[in-house]
Amino acid sequence: MSRIAELLEALAPIGRNERGGYDRLAWSDADAAMRRWFLAEAADLGLETEVDRNGNLWAHGRGGTGPRLVLGSHLDSVPNGGALDGPLGVASAFAAMRSLRDAGEAPASNVSVVAFVDEEGGRFGLACLGSRLTTGAVDPERARALVDRDGVRLDEAMRAAGLDPDAVGPDPGRVGSLGAYVELHVEQGHLPIDGSDAAGLAAADAPLGVLTGIWPHGRWRIDVAGHANHAGTTPMAGRDDPVVGAAGVVLAARDAAVAEGALATVGRVEVEPGAVNAIAVRASLWLDVRGADEGRIRRVVARVTAAAGVAPVEESWTGAMRFARSETRRLAAVVREVTGTDAPTLPSGAGHDAGVLQAAGVPAAMLAVRNPTGISHAPGESAAAPDMDLGVAALALLLRRSSPDRVAG
Ligand code: GLV
Ligand code: MN
Ligand code: MN
């Protein structure tokens, strides 16, 4: 069994639920177990471990100088997520480091492995929280006050996990020391391959692909208000039922996305008070909209606003982002060497810490490992062992060759 397969097997029981998916929400017990695994694997590799003030985990190679090449991803999941979104990137970084160590070789540059905390926003609603805090892309005060579904504030959750929430915030010294960030990730969806009719790596018959950038995306909350009353005594004609309004919003979002060639999802709905025999007083929906350009996303949101009759509250917005040419070229070159062919290039519809870092001036690049089902954020997420091995081989070659251009500071 290859090292990456062994590492994933070790993680397989952590946070696994009875539906075959994973619940590894940020600052949960399962997340803590994943974080302990990170620290143990790093220590076993002789790396120097660090938990930064925003809760991100680092494993630093010793002795290197110059701009730091960072490999990694995240360890948290969405509720009932797959096994690979996040952990595959962290485990493959460790596997690549180990393959060099076992061969008695040293990386060409200063290297660290990172696991950014709370990438999915599955608990507190704001994605890429660890990298956003570190780069100053989110206000620490706003982050501390985020609340999960059980009413637990982020600062309480962090404190319970042994961190000081008052210390969270921008870390410019750290950001300035990063020469490049490279994230390996399971392919998500089957997006169009550049310059080809194929959609997805399976159709392109390619085990690995290089991601060129991330589509713009945003999250909005829509609160539909109504009048609470008794389900058995209120005539249908006299009702002001916010759930009916919410249903109209869901349909409007779908129709608008189809019309605009975008993607719109209402993946979370909350009804207050949520009693079977009461007309609700409020229905809240969370809308996620993405697409190849900002214009179509804004048009979808405008149409949803008209249908909802209330203005959606923008909870997060991330503009279109292209990964660094220099790092992407380096990545493409090592993929060509390990697979024997040119790597297909394709966009990402999913957000990533790599996008946050790139936006903050850290040259970033991403490698995708073929996912035959294309399914992600659900238990059907998959990748074949030989494809994951090729991904690790590409990262190992990058460690042997890479010397980031960026001057630290
Ligand atoms: C994160 O994975 C996102 O794209 O929502
Ligand atoms: Mn991910
Ligand atoms: Mn994800």
mmCIF file of C-alpha atoms and ligand atoms in Angstrom, residues 74 78 85 119-120 185 188 377, ligand 3:
data_model
loop_
_atom_site.group_PDB
_atom_site.id
_atom_site.type_symbol
_atom_site.label_atom_id
_atom_site.label_comp_id
_atom_site.label_asym_id
_atom_site.label_seq_id
_atom_site.Cartn_x
_atom_site.Cartn_y
_atom_site.Cartn_z
ATOM 1 C CA HIS A 74 -7.488 21.697 5.103
ATOM 2 C CA VAL A 78 -18.877 20.104 5.264
ATOM 3 C CA ASP A 85 -11.850 17.295 0.074
ATOM 4 C CA GLU A 119 -11.879 26.056 5.165
ATOM 5 C CA GLU A 120 -15.422 24.889 4.505
ATOM 6 C CA HIS A 185 -7.169 18.648 -4.293
ATOM 7 C CA GLN A 188 -14.797 18.639 -7.829
ATOM 8 C CA HIS A 377 -19.148 17.697 -0.585
HETATM 9 MN MN MN B 3 -14.904 21.850 0.021
#
